[in-house]
Short mmCIF file of C-alpha atoms and ligand atoms in Angstrom, two decimals:
data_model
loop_
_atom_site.label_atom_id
_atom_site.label_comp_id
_atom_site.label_asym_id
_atom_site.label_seq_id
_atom_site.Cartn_x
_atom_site.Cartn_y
_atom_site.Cartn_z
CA UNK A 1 18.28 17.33 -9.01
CA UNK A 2 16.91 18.73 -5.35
CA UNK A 3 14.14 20.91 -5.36
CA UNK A 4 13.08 23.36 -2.73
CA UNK A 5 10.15 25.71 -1.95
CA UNK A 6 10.29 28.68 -0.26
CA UNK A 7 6.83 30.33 0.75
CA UNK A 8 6.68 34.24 1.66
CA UNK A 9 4.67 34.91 4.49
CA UNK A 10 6.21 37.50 5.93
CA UNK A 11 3.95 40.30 4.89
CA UNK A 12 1.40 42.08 7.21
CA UNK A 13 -0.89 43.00 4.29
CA UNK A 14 -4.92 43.40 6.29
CA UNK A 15 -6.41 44.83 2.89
CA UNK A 16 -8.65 41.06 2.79
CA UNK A 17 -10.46 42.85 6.04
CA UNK A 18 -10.12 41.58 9.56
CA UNK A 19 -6.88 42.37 12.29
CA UNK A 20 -4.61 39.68 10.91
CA UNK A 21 -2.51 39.75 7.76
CA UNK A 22 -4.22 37.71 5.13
CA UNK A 23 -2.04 34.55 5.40
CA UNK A 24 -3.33 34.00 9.01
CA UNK A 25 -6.65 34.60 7.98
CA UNK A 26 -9.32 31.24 7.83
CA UNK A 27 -9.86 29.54 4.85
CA UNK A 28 -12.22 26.70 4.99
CA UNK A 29 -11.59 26.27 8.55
CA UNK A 30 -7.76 26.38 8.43
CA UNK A 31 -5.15 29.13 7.91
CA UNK A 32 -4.61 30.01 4.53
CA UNK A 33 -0.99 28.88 5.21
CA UNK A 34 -1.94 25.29 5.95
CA UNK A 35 -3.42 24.90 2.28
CA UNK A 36 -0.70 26.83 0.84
CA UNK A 37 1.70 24.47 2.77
CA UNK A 38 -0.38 21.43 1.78
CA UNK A 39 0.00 22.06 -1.75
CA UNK A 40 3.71 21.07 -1.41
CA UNK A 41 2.95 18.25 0.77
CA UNK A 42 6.39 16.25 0.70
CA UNK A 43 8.61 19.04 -0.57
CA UNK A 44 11.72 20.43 0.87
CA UNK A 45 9.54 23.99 2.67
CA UNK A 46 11.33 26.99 3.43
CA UNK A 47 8.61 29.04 5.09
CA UNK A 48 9.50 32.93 5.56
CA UNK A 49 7.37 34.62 8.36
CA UNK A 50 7.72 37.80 10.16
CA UNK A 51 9.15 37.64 13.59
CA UNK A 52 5.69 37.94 15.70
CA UNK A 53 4.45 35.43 14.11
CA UNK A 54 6.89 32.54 15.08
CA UNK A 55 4.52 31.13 17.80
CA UNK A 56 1.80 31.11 14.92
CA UNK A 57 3.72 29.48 12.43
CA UNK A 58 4.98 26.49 14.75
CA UNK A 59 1.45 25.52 15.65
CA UNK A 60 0.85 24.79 11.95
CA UNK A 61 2.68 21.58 12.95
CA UNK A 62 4.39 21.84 9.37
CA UNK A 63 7.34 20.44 8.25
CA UNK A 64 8.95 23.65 6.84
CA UNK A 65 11.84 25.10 7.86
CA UNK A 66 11.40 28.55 9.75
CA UNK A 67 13.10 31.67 8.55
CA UNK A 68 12.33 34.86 9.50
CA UNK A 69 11.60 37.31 6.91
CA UNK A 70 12.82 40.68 6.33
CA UNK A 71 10.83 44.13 6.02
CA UNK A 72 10.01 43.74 2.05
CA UNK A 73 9.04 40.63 0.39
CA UNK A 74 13.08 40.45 -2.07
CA UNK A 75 14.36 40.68 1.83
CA UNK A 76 12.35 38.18 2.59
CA UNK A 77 13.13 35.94 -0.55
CA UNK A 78 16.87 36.59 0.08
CA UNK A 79 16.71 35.39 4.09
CA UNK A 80 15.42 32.02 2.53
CA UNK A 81 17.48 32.09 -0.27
CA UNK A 82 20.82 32.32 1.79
CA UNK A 83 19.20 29.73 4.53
CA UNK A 84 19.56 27.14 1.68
CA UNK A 85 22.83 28.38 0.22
CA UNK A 86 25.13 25.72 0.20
CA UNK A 87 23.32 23.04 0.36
CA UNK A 88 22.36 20.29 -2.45
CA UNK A 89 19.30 22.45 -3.83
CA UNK A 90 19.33 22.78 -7.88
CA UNK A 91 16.26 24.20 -8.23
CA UNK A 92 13.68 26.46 -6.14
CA UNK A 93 10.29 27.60 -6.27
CA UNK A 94 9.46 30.81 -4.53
CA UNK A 95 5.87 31.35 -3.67
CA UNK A 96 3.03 33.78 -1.89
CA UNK A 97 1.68 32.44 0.85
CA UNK A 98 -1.38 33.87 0.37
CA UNK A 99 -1.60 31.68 -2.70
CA UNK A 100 -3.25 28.80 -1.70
CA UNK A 101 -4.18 26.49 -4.82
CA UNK A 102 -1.36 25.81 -7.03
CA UNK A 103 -2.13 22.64 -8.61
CA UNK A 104 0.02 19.66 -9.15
CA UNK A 105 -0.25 20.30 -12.99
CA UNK A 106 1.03 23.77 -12.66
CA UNK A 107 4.15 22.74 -10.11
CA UNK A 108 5.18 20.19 -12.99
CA UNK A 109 4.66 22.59 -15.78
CA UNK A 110 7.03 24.66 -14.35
CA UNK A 111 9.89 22.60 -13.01
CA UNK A 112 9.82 21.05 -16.56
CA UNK A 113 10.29 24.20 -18.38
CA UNK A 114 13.97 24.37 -15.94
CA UNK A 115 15.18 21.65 -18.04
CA UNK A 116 15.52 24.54 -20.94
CA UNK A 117 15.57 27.98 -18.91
CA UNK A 118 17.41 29.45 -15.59
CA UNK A 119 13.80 31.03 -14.87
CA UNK A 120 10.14 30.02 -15.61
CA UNK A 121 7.23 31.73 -14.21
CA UNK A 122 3.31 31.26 -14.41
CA UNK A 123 0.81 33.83 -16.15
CA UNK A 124 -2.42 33.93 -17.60
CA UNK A 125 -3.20 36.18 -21.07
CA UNK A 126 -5.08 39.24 -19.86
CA UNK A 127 -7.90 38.45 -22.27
CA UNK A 128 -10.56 41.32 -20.90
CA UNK A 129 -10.80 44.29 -22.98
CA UNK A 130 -8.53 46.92 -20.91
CA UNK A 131 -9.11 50.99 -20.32
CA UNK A 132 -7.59 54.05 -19.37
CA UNK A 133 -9.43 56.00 -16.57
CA UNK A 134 -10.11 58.82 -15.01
CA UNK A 135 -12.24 60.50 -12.31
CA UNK A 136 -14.45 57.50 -12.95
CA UNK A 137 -14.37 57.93 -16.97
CA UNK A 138 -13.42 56.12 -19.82
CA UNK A 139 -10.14 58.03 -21.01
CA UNK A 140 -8.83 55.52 -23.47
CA UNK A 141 -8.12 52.03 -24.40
CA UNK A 142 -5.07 49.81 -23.97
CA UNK A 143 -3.79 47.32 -26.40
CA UNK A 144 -3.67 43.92 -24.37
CA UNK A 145 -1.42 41.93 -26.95
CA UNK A 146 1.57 40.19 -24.98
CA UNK A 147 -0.20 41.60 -21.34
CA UNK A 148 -0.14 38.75 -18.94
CA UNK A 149 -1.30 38.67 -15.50
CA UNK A 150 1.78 37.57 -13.45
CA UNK A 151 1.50 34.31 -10.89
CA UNK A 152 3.41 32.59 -8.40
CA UNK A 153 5.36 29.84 -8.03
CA UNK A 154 8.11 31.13 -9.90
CA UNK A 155 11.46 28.59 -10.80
CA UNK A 156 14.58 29.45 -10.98
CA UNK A 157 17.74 27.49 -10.77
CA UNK A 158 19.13 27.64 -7.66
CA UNK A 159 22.66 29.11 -7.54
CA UNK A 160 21.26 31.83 -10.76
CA UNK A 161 18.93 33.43 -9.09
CA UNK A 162 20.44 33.11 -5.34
CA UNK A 163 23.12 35.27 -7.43
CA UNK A 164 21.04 37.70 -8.77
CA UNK A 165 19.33 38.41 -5.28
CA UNK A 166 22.83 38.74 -3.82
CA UNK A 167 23.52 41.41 -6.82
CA UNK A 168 19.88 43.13 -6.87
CA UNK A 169 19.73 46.13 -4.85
CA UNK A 170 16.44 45.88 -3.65
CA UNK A 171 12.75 47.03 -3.95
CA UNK A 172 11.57 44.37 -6.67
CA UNK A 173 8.11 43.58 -7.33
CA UNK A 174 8.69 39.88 -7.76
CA UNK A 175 11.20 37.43 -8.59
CA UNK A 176 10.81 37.53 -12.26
CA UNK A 177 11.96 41.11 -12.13
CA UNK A 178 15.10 40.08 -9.68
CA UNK A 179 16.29 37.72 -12.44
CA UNK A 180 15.75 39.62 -15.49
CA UNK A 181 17.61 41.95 -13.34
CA UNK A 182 20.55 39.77 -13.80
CA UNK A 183 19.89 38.73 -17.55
CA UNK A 184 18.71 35.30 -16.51
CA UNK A 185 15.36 34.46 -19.40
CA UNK A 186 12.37 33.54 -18.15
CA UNK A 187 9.55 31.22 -19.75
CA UNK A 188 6.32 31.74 -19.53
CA UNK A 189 4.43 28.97 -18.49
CA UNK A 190 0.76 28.03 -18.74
CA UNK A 191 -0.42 29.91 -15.03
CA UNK A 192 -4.02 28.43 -13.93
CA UNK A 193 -7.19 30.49 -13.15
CA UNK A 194 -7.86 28.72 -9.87
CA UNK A 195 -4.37 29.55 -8.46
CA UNK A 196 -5.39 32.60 -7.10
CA UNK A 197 -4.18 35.40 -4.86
CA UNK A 198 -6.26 36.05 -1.66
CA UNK A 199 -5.91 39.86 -1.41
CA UNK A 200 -10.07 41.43 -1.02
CA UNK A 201 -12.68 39.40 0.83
CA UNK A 202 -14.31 38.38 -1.88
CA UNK A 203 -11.23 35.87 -3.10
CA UNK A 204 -11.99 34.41 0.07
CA UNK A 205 -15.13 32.99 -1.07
CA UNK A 206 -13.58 32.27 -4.59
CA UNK A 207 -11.17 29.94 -2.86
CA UNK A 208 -13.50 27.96 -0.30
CA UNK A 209 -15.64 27.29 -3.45
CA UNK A 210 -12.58 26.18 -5.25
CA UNK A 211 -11.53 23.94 -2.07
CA UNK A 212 -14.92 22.31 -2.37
CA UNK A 213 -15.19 21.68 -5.71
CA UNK A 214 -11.61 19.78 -5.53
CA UNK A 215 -12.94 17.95 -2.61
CA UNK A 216 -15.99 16.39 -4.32
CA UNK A 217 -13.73 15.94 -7.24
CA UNK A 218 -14.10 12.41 -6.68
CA UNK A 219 -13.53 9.62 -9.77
CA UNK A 220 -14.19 5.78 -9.21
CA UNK A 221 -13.13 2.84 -11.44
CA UNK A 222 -13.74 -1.05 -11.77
CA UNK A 223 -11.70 -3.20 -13.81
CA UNK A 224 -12.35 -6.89 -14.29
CA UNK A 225 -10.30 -9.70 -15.55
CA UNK A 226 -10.08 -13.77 -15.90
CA UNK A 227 -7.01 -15.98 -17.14
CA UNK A 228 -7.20 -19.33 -17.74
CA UNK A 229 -5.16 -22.22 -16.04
CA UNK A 230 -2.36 -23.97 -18.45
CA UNK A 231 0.49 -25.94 -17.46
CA UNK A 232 2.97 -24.52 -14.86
CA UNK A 233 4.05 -24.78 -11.01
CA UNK A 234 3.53 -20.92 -10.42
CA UNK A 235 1.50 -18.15 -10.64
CA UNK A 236 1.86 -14.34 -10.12
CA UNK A 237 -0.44 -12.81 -8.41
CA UNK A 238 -0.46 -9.16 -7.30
CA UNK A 239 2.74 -9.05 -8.44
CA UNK A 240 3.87 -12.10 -5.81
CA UNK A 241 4.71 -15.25 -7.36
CA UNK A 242 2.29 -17.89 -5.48
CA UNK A 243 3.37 -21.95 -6.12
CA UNK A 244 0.90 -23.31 -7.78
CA UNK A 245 0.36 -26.91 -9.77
CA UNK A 246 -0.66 -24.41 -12.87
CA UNK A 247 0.28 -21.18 -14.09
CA UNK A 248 -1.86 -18.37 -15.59
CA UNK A 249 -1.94 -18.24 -19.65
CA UNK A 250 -1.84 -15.04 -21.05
CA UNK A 251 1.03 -12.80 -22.37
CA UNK A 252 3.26 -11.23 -19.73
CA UNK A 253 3.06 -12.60 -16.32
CA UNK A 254 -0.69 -13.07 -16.55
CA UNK A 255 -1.38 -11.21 -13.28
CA UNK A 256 -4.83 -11.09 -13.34
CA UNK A 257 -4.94 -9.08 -10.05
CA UNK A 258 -2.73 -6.14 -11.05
CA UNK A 259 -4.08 -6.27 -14.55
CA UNK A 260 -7.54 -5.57 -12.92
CA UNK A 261 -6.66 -2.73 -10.75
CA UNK A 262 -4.76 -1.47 -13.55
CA UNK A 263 -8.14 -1.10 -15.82
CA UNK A 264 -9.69 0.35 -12.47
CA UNK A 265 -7.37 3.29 -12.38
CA UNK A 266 -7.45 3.94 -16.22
CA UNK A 267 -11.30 3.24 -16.03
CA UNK A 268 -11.45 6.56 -13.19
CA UNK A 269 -9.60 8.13 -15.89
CA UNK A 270 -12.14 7.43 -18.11
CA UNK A 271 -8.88 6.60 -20.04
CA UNK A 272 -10.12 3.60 -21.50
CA UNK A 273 -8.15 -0.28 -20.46
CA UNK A 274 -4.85 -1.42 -20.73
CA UNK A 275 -5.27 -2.46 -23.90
CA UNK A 276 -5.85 0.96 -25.28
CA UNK A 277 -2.49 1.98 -24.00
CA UNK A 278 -0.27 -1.21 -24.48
CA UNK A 279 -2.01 -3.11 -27.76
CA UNK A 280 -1.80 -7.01 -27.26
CA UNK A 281 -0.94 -6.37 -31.23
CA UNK A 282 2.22 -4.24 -30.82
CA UNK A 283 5.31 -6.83 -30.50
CA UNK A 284 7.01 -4.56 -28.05
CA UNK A 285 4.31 -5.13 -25.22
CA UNK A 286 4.30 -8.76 -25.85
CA UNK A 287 5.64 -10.51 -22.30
CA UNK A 288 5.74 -7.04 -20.85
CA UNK A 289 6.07 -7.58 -17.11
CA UNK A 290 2.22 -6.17 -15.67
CA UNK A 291 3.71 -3.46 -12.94
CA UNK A 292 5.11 -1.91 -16.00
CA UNK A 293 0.92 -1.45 -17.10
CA UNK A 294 0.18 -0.78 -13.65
CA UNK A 295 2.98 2.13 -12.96
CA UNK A 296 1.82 3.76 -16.35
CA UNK A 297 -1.75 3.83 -15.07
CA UNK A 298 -0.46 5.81 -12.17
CA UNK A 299 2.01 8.03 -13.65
CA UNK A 300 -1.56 9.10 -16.03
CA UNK A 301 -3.23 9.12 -12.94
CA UNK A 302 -0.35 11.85 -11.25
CA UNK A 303 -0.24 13.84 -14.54
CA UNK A 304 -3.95 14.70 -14.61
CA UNK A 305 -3.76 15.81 -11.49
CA UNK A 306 -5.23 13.23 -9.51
CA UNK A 307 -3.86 11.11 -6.27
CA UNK A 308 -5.15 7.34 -5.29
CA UNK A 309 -7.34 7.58 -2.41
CA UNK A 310 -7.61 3.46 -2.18
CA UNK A 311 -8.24 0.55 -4.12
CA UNK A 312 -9.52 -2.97 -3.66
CA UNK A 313 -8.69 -5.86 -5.74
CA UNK A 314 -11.05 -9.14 -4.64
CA UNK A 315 -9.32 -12.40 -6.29
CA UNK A 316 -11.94 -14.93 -7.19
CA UNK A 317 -10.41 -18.72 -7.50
CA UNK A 318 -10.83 -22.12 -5.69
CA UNK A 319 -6.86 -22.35 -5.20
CA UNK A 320 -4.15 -21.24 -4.30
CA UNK A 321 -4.88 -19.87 -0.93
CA UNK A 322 -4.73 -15.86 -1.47
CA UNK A 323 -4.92 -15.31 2.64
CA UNK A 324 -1.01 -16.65 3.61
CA UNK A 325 -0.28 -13.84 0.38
CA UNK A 326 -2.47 -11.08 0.81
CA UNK A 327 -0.25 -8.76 2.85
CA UNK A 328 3.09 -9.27 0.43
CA UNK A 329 0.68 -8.88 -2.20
CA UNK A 330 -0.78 -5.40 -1.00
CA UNK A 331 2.47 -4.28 -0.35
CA UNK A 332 4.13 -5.10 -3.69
CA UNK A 333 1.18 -3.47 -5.11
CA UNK A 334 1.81 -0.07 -2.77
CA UNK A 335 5.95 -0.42 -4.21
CA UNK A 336 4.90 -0.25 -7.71
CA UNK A 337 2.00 2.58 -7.22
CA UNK A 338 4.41 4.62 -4.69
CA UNK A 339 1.65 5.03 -1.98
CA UNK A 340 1.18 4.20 1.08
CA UNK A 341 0.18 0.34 1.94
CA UNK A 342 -2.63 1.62 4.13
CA UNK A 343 -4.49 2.75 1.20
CA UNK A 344 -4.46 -0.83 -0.83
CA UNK A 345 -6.48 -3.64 -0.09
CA UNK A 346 -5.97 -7.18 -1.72
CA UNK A 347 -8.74 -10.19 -0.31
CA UNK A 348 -10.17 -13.36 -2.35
CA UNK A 349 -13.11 -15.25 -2.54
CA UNK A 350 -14.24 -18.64 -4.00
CA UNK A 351 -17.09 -19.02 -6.09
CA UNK A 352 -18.34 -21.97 -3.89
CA UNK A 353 -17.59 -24.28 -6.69
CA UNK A 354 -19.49 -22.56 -9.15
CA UNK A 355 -18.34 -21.67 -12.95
CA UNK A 356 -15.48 -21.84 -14.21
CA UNK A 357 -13.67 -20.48 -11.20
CA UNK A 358 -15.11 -23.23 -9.25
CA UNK A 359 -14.38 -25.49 -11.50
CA UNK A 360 -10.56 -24.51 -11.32
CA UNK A 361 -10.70 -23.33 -15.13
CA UNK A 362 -8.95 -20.05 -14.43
CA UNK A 363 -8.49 -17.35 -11.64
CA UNK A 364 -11.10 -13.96 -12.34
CA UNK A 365 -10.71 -10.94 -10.71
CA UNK A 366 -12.30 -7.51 -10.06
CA UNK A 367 -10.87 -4.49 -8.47
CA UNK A 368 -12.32 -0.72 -8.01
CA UNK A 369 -10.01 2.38 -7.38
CA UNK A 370 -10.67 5.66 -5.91
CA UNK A 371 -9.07 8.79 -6.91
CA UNK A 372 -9.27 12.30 -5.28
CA UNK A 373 -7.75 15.46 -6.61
CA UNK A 374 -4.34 16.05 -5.99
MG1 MG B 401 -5.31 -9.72 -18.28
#
């Protein structure tokens, strides 16, 4: 399965005020196509853009691949479309660029529903009461059962809907209508009030409060943990097995470090501690290796819509030496979260002979996590 985007930003639409099309236009101090763009940070970006705006487009130092867009937004689609014809693609997501907050949530919700459709597209329920008018009067009312109001991204499978472009003879409204156009279903799938369409000025101010709001969306967790010492030559640790003249009692591995930034993720979750989610009770978890708690934690993390900004574990023990390990430990820890190393930090400390870490009883450990909004 290879999944592409392709953004439309071809349009010259001015109606959000000023002299450049909307997508151009400053949001939050960047181009409304850098957001847009950052939303599928990591994807495979088709970007369509009108010819005059090539120069514009290349100084958003973006990954995407340049296409240049046709006079109406299906000629648009279709340039893209054919620029990614034969190539491994399975699935695509076509886009507005003057979208600029698709969430996470939403991208997953609709690749998912590709598992059972050839199409799935985003809407929300129109639940306000809706009227008739004219010249400025009340002239009737309109039944809103089964109204939605229509969003972007919408998935398709590749090859159906590259088909049904090819076979559409122009002048749709959307790619929804190009595929039904063809007989291809499409699901309706859960859109998101934030995800919104900058078209008036006023949406401009709706997003930058939006943007805000998701950048002081900020959750913290601590987690905490001690093992004792038993009999043993090893010990893991951070999930790197450190020599040892004891091991670590406990079920599993007994990795007190990942066990502890495990609890600090699900404790920013407010998603309660490992043992919630893998009870010591339930056979099946008994001896379960710990990245296996730790990768879960994440995957939560991911679904709710939330990315690790960066964690710190501190191991507290007498011996073994954590320094010689800290790096391999930090970087096993980055493999099993799938982030970047940069972003995890592993240290130790003694206890200056104190307690029962002084006193070699057992290794304790305490680790806080960060996570921003996706
Ligand atoms: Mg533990």
């Amino acid at each position: 399965m290879s999944i592409a985007v392709i953004i439309v930003a071809a349009g010259r639409g001015t109606r959000a005020g000023g002299d450049v099309p909307k997508q151009w236009q400053t949001l939050a101090g960047q181009p409304v196509l850098a957001h847009t763009l950052a939303a599928f940070a990591g994807m495979d970006v088709v970007l369509a853009i009108h010819p005059e705006d090539r120069a514009r487009a290349e100084a958003l130092g973006t990954g995407a691949r340049l296409v240049e867009g046709g006079p109406t937004r299906d000629a648009s689609v279709r340039a893209a479309l054919e620029a990614l014809a034969g190539s491994a693609v399975t699935q695509v997501l076509i886009h507005d660029g003057a979208r600029p907050l698709p969430s996470p949530a939403l991208i997953g919700r609709l690749v998912a529903a590709l598992d059972d459709h050839p199409g799935a597209a985003p809407a929300l329920a129109v639940t306000d009461a809706l009227w008739r008018g004219e010249a400025g009067l009340v002239a009737g009312t309109q039944d809103r059962s089964g109204l939605y109001r229509a969003q972007t991204p919408q998935a398709f499978r590749f090859e159906a809907i590259l088909a049904a472009h090819r076979a559409h003879p122009g002048g749709a409204a959307d790619d929804v209508e190009v595929a039904r156009a063809a007989g291809l279903d499409v699901a309706i799938v859960e859109g998101d009030e934030q995800n919104l369409k900058l078209t008036f000025p006023g949406d401009f101010a709706r997003g930058e409060a939006i943007l805000k709001g998701r950048m002081m969306d900020v959750r913290l967790g601590n987690g905490y943990d001690v093992h004792a010492f038993c009999d043993g030559d090893h010990v893991w640790l951070c999930g790197v097995k450190v020599t040892h003249s004891k091991g670590l009692l406990g079920h599993s591995d007994a990795d007190v470090g990942m066990h502890a930034l495990t609890d600090a993720i699900y404790g920013a979750l407010a998603e309660g501690d490992i043992g919630r989610h893998f009870p010591p009770s339930d056979p099946q978890w008994k001896g379960a290796a710990s990245h296996i708690f730790l990768a879960h934690a994440v995957h939560l993390m991911t679904k709710r819509g939330y990315r690790l900004a960066n964690c710190d574990v501190t191991l507290v023990c007498e011996r073994p030496k954590i320094g010689p390990h800290a790096i391999a430990m930090q970087g096993e820890l980055a493999r099993i979260m799938g982030v970047d190393v940069g972003l995890v930090s592993v240290k130790a400390t003694t206890s200056e002979r104190l307690g029962f870490t002084g006193r070699e009883e057992g290794i304790a450990a305490i680790a806080t996590a960060a996570l921003v909004r996706a």
